[in-house]
XYZ file of C-alpha atoms in Angstrom:
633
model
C 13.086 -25.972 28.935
C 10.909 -27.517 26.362
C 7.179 -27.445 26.423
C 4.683 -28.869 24.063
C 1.436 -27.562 22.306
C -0.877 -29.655 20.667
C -1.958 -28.523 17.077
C -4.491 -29.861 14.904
C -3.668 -31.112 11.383
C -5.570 -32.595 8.339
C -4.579 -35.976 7.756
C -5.475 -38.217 4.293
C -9.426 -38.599 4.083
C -10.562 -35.695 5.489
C -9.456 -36.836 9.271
C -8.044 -34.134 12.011
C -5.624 -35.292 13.828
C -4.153 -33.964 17.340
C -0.380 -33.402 17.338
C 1.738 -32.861 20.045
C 5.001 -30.295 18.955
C 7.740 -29.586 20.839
C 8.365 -25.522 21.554
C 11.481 -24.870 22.954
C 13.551 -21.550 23.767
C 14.599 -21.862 19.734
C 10.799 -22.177 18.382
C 9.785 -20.613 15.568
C 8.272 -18.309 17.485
C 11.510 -17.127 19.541
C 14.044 -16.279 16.883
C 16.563 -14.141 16.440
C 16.186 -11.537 14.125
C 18.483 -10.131 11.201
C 18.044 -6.788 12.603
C 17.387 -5.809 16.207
C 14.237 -3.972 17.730
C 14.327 0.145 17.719
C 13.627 1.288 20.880
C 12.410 4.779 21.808
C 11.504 7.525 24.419
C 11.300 11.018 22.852
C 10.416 9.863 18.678
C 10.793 7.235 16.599
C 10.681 7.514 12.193
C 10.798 4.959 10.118
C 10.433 4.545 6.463
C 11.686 2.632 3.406
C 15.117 4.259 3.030
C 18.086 5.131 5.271
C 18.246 8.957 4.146
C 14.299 9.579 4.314
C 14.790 8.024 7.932
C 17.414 10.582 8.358
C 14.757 13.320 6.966
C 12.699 12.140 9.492
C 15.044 12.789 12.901
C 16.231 16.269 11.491
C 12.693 17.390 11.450
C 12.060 16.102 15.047
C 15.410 17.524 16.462
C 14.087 20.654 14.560
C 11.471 20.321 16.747
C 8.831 18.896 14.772
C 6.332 16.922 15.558
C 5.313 13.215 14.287
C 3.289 14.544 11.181
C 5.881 17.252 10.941
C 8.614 13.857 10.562
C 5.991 11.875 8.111
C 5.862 15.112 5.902
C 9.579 15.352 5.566
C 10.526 11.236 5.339
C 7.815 11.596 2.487
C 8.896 14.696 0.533
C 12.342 12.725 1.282
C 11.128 9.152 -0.154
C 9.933 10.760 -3.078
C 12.756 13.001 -3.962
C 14.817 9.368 -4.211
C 12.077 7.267 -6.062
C 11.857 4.926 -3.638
C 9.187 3.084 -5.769
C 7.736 6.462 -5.655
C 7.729 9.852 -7.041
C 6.474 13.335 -6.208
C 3.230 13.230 -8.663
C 1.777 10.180 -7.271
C -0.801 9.701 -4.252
C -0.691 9.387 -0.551
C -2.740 7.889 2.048
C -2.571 8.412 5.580
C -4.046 7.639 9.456
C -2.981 9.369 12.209
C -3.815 9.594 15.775
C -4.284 13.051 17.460
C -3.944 12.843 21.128
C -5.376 15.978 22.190
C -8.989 14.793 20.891
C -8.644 11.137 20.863
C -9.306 10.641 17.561
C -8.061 8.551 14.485
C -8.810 10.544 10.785
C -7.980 9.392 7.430
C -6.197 11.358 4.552
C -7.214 10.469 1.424
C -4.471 12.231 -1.100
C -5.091 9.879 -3.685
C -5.815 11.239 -7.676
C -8.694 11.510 -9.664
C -9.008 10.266 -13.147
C -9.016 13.273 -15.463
C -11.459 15.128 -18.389
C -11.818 12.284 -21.003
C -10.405 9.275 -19.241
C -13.735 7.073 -19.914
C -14.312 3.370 -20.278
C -15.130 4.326 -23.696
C -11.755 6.327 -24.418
C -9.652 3.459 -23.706
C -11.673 0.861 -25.026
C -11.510 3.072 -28.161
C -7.482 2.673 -28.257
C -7.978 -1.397 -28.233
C -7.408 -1.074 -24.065
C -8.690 -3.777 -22.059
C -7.843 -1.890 -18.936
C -6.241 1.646 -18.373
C -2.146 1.542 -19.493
C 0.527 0.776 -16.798
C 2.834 3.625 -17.783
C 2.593 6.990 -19.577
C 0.772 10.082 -19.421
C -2.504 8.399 -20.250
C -2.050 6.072 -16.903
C -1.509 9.508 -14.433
C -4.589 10.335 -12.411
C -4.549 14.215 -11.095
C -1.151 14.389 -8.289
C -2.055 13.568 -4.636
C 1.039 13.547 -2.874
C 1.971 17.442 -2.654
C -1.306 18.066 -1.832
C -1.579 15.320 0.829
C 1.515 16.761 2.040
C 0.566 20.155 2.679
C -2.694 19.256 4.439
C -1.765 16.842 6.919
C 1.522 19.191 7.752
C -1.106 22.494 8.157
C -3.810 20.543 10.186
C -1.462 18.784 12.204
C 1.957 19.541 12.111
C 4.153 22.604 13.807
C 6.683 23.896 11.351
C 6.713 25.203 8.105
C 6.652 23.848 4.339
C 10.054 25.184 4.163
C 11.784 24.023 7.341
C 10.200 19.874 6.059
C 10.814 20.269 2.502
C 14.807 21.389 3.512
C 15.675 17.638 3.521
C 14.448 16.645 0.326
C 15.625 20.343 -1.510
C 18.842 19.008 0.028
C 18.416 16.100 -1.619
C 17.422 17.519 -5.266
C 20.356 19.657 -5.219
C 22.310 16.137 -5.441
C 22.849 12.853 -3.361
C 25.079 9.518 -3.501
C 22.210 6.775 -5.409
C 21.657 3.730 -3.860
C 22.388 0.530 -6.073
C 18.707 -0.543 -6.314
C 17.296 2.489 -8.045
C 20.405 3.310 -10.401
C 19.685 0.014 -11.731
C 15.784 0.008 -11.745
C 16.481 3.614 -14.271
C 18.944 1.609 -16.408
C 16.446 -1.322 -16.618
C 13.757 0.576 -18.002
C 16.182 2.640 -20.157
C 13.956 2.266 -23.620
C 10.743 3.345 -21.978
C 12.170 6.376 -20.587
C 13.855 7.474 -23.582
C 10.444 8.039 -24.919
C 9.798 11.123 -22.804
C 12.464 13.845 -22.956
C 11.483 14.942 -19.140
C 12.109 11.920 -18.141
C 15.008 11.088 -20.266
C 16.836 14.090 -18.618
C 16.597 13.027 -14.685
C 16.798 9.004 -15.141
C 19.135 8.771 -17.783
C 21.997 11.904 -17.529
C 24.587 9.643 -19.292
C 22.474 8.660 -22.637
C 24.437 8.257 -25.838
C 22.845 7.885 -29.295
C 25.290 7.204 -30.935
C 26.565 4.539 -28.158
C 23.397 2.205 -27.285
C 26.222 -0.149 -25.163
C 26.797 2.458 -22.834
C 25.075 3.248 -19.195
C 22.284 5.921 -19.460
C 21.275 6.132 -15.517
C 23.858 7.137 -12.659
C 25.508 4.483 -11.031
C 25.752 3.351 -7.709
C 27.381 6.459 -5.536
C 27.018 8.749 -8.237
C 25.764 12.408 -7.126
C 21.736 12.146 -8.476
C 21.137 15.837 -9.338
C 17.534 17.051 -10.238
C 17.619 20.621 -11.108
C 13.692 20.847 -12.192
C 12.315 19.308 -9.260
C 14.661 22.023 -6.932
C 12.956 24.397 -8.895
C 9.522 23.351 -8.185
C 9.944 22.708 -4.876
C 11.418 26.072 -4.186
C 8.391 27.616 -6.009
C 6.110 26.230 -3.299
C 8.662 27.280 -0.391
C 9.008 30.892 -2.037
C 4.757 31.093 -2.506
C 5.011 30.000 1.290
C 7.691 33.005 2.155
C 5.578 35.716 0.277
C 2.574 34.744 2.191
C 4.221 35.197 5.192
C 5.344 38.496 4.501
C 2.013 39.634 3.740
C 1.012 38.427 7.222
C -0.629 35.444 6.518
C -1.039 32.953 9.294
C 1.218 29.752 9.041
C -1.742 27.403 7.289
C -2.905 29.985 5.089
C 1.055 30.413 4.294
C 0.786 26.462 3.282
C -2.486 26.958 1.621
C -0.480 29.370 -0.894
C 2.280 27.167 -1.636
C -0.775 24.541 -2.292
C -2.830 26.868 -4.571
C 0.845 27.596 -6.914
C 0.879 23.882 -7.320
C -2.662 23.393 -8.116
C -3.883 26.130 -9.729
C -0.648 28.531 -10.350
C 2.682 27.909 -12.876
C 3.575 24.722 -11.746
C -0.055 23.189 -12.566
C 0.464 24.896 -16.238
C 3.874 22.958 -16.407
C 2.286 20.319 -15.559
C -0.825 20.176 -17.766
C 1.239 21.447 -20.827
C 3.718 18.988 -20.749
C 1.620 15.299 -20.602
C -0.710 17.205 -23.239
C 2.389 17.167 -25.181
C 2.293 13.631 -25.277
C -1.120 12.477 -25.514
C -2.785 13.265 -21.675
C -5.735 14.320 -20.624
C -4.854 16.112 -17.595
C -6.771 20.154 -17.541
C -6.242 22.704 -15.237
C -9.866 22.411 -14.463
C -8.851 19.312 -13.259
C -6.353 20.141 -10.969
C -8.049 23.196 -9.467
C -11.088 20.600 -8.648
C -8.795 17.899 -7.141
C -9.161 18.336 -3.804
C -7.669 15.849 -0.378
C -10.326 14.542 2.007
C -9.788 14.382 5.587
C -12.075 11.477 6.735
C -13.254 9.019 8.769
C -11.340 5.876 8.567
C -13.614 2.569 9.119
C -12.538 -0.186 11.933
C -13.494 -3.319 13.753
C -12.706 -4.730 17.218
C -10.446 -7.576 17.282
C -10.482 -9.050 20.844
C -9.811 -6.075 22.945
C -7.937 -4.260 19.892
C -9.346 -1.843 17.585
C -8.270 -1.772 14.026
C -8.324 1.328 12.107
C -8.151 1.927 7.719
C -8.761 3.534 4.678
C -12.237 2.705 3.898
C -13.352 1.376 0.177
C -10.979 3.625 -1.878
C -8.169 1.159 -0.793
C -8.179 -2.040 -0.202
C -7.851 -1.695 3.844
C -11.036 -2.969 4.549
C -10.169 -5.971 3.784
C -7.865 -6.400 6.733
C -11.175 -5.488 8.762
C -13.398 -8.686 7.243
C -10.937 -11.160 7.738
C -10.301 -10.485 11.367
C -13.931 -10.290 11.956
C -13.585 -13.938 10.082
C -11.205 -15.311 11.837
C -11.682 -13.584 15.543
C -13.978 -16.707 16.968
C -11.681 -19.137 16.049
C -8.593 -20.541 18.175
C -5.616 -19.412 16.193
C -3.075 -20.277 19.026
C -4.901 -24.605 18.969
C -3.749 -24.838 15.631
C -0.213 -23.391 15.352
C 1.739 -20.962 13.878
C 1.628 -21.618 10.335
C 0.796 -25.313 10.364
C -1.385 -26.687 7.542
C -4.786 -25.979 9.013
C -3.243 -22.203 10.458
C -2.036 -21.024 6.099
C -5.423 -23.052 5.197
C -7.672 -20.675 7.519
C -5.784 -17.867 6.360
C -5.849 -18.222 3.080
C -9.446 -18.966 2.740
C -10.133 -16.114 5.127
C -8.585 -13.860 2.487
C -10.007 -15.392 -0.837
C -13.629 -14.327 0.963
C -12.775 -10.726 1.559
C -11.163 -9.858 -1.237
C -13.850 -11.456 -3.392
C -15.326 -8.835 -1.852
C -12.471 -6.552 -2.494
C -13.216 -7.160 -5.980
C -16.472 -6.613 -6.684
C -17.571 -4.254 -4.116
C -14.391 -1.426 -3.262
C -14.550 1.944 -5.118
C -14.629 5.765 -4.525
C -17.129 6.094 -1.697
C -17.344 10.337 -3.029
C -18.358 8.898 -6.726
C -22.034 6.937 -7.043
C -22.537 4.220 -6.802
C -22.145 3.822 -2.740
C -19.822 1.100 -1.620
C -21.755 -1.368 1.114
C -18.908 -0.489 3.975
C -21.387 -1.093 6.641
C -22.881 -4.553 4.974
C -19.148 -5.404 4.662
C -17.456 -5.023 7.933
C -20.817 -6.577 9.815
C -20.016 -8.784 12.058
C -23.207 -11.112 11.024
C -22.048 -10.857 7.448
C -18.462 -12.700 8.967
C -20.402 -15.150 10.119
C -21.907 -15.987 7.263
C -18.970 -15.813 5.282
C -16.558 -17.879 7.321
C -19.506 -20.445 7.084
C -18.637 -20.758 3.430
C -15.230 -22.312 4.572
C -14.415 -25.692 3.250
C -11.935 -27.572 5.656
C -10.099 -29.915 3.433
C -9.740 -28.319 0.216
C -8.957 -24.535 -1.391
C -12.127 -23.454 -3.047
C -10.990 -21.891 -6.566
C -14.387 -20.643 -7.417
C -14.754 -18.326 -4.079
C -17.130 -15.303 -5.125
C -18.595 -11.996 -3.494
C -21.396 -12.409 -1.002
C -24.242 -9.794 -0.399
C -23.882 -8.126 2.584
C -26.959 -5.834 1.518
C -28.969 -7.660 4.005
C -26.955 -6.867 6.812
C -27.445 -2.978 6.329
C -30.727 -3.310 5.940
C -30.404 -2.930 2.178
C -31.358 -4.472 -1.600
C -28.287 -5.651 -4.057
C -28.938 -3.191 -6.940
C -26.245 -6.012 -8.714
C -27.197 -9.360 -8.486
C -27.423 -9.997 -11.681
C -23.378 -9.257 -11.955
C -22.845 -10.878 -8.774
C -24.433 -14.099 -10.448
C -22.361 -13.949 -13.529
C -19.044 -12.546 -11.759
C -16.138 -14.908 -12.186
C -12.894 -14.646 -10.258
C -10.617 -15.037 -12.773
C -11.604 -12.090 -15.301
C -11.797 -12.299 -19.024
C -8.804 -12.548 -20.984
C -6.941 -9.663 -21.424
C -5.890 -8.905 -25.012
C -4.519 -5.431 -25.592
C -4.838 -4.487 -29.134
C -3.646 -0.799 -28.758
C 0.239 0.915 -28.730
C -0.889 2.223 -24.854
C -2.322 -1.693 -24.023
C -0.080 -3.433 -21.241
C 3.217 -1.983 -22.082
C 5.149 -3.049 -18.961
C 4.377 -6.899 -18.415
C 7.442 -7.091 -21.034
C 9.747 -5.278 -18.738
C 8.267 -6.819 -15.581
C 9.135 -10.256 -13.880
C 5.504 -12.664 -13.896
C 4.889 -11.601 -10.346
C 6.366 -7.800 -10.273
C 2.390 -5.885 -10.853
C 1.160 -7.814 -8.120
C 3.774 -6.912 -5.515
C 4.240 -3.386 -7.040
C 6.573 -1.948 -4.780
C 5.823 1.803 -3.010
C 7.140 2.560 0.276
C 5.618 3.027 3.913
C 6.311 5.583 6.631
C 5.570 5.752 10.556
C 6.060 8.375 13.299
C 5.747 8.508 16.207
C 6.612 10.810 19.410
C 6.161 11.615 23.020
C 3.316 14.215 22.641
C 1.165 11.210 21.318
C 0.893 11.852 17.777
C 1.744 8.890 16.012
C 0.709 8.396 11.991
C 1.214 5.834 9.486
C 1.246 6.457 5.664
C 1.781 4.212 2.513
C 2.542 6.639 -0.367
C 2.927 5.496 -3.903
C 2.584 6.376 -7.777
C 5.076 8.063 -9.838
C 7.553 5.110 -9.828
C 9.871 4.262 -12.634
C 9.547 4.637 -15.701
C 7.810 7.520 -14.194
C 6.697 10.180 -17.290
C 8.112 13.646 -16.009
C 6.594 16.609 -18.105
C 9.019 18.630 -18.985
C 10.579 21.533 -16.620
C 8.975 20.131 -13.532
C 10.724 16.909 -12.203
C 7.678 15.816 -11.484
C 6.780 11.912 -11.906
C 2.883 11.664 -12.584
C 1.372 8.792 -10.684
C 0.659 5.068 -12.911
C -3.103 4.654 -10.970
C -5.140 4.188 -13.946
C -4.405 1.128 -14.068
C -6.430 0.187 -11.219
C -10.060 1.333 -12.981
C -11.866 -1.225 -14.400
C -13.661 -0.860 -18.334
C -16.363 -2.914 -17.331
C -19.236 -3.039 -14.509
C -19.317 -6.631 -14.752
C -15.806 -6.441 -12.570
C -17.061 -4.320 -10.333
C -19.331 -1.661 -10.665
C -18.033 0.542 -8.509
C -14.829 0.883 -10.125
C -15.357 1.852 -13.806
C -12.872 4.703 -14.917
C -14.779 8.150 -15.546
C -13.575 11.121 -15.029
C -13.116 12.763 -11.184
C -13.423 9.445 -9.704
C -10.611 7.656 -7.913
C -9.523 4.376 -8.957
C -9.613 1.424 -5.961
C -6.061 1.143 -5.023
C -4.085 -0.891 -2.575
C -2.104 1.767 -0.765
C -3.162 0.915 3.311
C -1.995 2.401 6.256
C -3.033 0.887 9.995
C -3.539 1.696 13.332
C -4.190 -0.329 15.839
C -5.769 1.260 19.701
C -6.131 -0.309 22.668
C -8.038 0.807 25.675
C -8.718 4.553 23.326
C -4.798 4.589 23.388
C -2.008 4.141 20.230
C -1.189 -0.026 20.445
C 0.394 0.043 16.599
C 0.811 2.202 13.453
C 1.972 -0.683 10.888
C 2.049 -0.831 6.656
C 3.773 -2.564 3.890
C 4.903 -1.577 0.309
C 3.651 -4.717 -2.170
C 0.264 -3.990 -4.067
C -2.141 -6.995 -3.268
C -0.116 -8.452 -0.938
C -0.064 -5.621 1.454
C -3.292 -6.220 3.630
C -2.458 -9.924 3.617
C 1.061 -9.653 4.854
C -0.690 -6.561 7.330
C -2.992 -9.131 8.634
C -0.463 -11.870 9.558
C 1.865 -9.233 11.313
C -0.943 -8.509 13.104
C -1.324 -11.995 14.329
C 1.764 -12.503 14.615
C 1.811 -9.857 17.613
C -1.799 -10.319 18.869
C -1.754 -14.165 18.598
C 1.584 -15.176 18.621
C 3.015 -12.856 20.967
C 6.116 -12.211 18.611
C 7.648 -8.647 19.005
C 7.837 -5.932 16.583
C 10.597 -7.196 14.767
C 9.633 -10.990 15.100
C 6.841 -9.862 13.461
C 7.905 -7.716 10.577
C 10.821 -10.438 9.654
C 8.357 -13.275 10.263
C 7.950 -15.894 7.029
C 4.057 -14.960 5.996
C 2.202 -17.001 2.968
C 0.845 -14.912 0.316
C -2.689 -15.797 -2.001
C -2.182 -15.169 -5.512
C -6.024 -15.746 -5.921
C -7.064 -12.551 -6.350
C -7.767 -10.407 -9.243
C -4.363 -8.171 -9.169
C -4.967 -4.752 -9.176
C -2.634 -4.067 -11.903
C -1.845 -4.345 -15.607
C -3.783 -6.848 -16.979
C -5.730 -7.883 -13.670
C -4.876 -11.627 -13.632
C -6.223 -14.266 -10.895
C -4.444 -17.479 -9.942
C -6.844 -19.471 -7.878
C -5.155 -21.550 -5.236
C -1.889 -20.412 -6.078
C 0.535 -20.398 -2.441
C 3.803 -18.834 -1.842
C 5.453 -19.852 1.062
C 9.154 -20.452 2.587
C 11.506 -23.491 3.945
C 10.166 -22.612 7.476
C 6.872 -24.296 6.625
C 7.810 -28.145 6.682
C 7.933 -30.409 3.842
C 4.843 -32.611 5.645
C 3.129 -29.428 5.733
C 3.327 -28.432 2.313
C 2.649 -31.953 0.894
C -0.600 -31.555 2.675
C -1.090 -28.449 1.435
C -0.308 -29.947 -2.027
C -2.969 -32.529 -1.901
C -5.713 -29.616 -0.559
C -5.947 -28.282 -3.638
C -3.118 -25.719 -3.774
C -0.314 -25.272 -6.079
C 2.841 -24.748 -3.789
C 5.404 -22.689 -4.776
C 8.652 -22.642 -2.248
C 10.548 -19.257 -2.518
C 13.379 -18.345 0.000
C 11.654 -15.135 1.499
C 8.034 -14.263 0.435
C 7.697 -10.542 -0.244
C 6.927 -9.180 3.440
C 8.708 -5.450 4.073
C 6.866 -4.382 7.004
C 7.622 -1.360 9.053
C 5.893 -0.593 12.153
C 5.592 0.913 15.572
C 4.076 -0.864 18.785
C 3.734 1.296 22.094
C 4.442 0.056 24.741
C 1.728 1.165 26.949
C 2.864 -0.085 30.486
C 6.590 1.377 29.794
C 5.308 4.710 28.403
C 8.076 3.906 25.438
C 8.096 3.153 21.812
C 9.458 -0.015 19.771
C 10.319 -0.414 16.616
C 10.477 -2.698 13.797
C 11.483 -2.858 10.207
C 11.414 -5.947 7.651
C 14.982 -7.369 6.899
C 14.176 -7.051 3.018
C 15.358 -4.127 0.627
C 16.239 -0.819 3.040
C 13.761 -0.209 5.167
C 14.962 1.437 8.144
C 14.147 3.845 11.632
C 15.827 6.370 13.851
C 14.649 6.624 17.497
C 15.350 8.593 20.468
């Protein structure tokens, strides 16, 4: 049966026109997928690899919970580097169902003694260095770890850690990582930590020859066994002297922190030129918080607040939530037009106004998410043409406040100054890295999910490759710095200084309706995360797609704002988008103002959950791209 829909389009001289479309069984919005939709009673786990997956169901048919699953798929995802590594940071929602409640875990690191604007602009630094021990902030993810699994989960560090031990003692590589360790050979060589995990096979006398492990090859890591049994064994002894099961947890948490493993730690990237002090580590501590939302016609939306870049998933649907998305068509011109001005507004925003809300100055979160200040904002919109020179507003006014910075806000630009590092620790990387490789900086995502109600969603990062291990721990330290800005005139509320968190991108979401789960949903991909977050969200609420529809669906992504990475680049009207946006489409596009750019699959690996409320049952989807993959019973 075909039906039509009419959708409105600009045509030459500034003219809408009303087009009628034929929709038939075979639409765009009815396709078949690459990979089929998970379905689930009991549990579902999903994550960015098949064998963290696989952590993930062991711990449930253990009989763990859905935090107890998250812990282990993460301790899993990081024991295999999947564009993450055990030093780096996690950030987490989750959903409790015996109090009704949605709270935030903020696991993310703190910049250490010494790491000032000054310091690096000292070393001829423009920004903070991609890579090294002078890019770690203070470890997040064991700590994160432990928390969320002794406030919310069942079993002990032991019994969620067994998957990942197994895993250090030795596992078959996948392809992709072998060959991301061989890539970055020369940087890795530089650190002898990290020289013995990545690259086992290194000859010096034979530069020709394969360092990493290939494809299939048994990856051992000795060191990291041995630190992760240290925190099992703290765990055991705690036990024994009748300590309760958290307190148990809190003693595996205190050896990493404060005990041998944080001397390991702190001796070995002072070996090589960090910062890090015990003082620091012992001070570090995770937040469980309140996560900010909005309401989104009938659906709350929960995230991260101002630390991450989550809230900017919050402004655009209060930008875009009084206009008729259906009237003008899944990504037709006008549809990626909306969108994409939607999201040069908020993370403007993003930009100039995101920080560490537990560091002065205090971010504007209530100005920001206003549903007045939307209003103004979306006003802003031009209709025919990108607007290049989009800028932060002032949504001081609409929490009854005073800008303390309008004299930056006048002078802010959205393309920053040119970035020349002078220094041997300036922008190392962008040498090893494709143009386009910072801004979708790859990390992985995790959801969980069972029958009790719990359900949690978690985008971990840091600590990727060329990860710098200090030596004896097998421990990657995390690559934020990066993120800090040197100067207020970027955004005053994210200048490095020490115990401050830089503003990263890392954003897990829920999504509630009727006080009840609807959606736990993330992405891997640095600034295009909340952008690809907010079109799968669409692409269910507006466009009635399914999970997987959803998470395999063609989205645009903005290059226009300042990445939050290496050397912090903007490219104004810049537009990725596939095939399955029609050549009229992107002509008109074209002559808006935006510079085109037709790939075959923009960068979009979503993994998600949706409950199915009137079933009582779970579904499940994961992006076609790279390995994500879930487990469901």
């Amino acid at each position: 049966m075909v039906r039509f829909r009419s959708i409105q389009t600009p045509a030459r001289g500034g003219i809408w026109l009303i087009t009628l479309i034929a929709l038939s069984s075979t639409s765009v919005l009815a396709q078949r997928t690459v990979k089929p939709v998970l379905h689930g009673e009991h549990w579902m786990a999903i994550t960015g690899k098949p064998l963290a997956a696989t952590a993930g169901a062991l711990t449930f048919a253990r009989g763990g919970n859905a935090i107890d699953a998250a812990c282990a798929m993460l301790a899993a995802t990081s024991t295999m580097w999947d564009t993450l590594g055990w030093g780096g940071e996690t950030q987490a929602l989750i959903y409790n169902p015996h109090t009704g409640e949605v709270k935030g875990i903020n696991a993310l690191g703190v910049a250490p003694t010494g790491a000032t604007a000054k310091f690096f602009r000292d070393r001829g630094m423009v920004y903070p260095p991609e890579y090294g021990p002078l890019a770690a902030v203070t470890p997040g993810t064991p700590g994160g770890l432990m928390v969320m699994l002794a406030e919310y989960g069942k079993l002990s560090l032991a019994e969620v850690l067994a998957p990942a031990m197994e895993m250090a003692k030795g596992y078959p590589i996948e392809q992709s990582q072998a060959d991301n360790m061989e890539k970055r050979r020369d940087v890795l060589a530089q650190w002898p930590g990290s020289t013995k995990v990545f690259l086992p096979h290194l000859d010096s006398k034979d530069a020709s020859k394969r360092a990493a492990p290939e494809a299939g090859e048994i990856f051992r890591q000795p060191e990291l066994l041995a630190t992760l049994q240290k925190l099992v064994d703290a765990e055991a002894e705690a036990l024994s002297a009748g300590k309760t099961r958290k307190q148990a947890i809190q003693a595996a948490y205190d050896r990493f922190y404060r005990g041998d493993i944080a001397k390991q730690i702190v001796a070995g990237s002072a070996k090589f030129g960090g910062l890090m002090t015990l003082e620091d580590l012992d001070r570090w501590q995770v937040h469980i918080e309140e996560p900010v939302s909005t309401g989104y016609k009938g659906i709350e939306v929960y995230k991260l607040t101002t630390w991450v870049q989550g809230p900017v998933m919050l402004q655009a649907l209060n930008m875009l939530e009084k206009l008729d998305l259906k009237s003008m068509g899944y990504n037709s011109t006008r549809y990626i037009h909306t969108l994409y001005q939607v999201m040069n507004l908020a993370f403007a925003d993003r930009d100039f106004y995101y920080g560490d809300p537990y560091v002065a100055p205090v971010e504007p979160i209530a100005g920001l998410l206003s549903k007045e200040y939307a209003d103004q904002r979306r006003a802003l919109i031009n209709n025919e043409r990108n607007d290049p020179d989009v800028k932060p507003g002032d949504p001081y006014p609409f929490q009854n406040g005073k800008n303390p910075y309008l004299d930056l806000l006048k002078k802010w630009t959205p393309i920053p100054p040119k970035a020349i590092a002078e220094g041997a620790e300036g922008f190392q990387q962008s040498s090893l890295m494709s143009k386009d490789e910072g801004f979708l900086a790859g990390t992985t995502s995790i959801q969980a999910a069972d029958a009790e109600g719990w359900v949690i969603s978690v985008t971990p990062s840091g600590g990727w490759i060329p990860a710098f291990i200090p030596e004896g721990t097998g421990i990657g330290l995390s690559q934020r710095m990066q993120s800090f800005v040197l100067d207020e005139a970027l955004n005053p509320f994210n200048v490095v200084q020490p115990g401050q968190r830089p503003r990263a991108t890392l954003t897990p979401s829920l999504a509630l309706k009727d006080g009840k789960p609807l959606m736990a949903f993330s992405v891997q991909g640095g600034d295009t995360q909340d952008q690809n977050l907010l079109q799968f969200f669409l692409n269910m609420v507006e466009f009635n797609m399914n999970v997987q529809q959803a998470a395999e669906a063609h989205n645009i992504l903005s290059y226009q704002m300042q990445s939050s990475f290496g050397a912090h680049q903007s490219q104004p009207g810049r537009l990725q988008l596939t095939p399955r946006v029609s050549e009229w489409d992107r002509d008109e596009l074209g002559r808006m103002g935006y510079e085109v750019e037709v790939v075959d699959r923009t960068y979009s690996p979503i993994t998600a959950i949706w409950m199915d409320q009137k079933n009582g049952t779970m579904w499940g989807g994961a992006s076609e791209q790279g390995d994500d993959y879930g487990i469901a019973w």
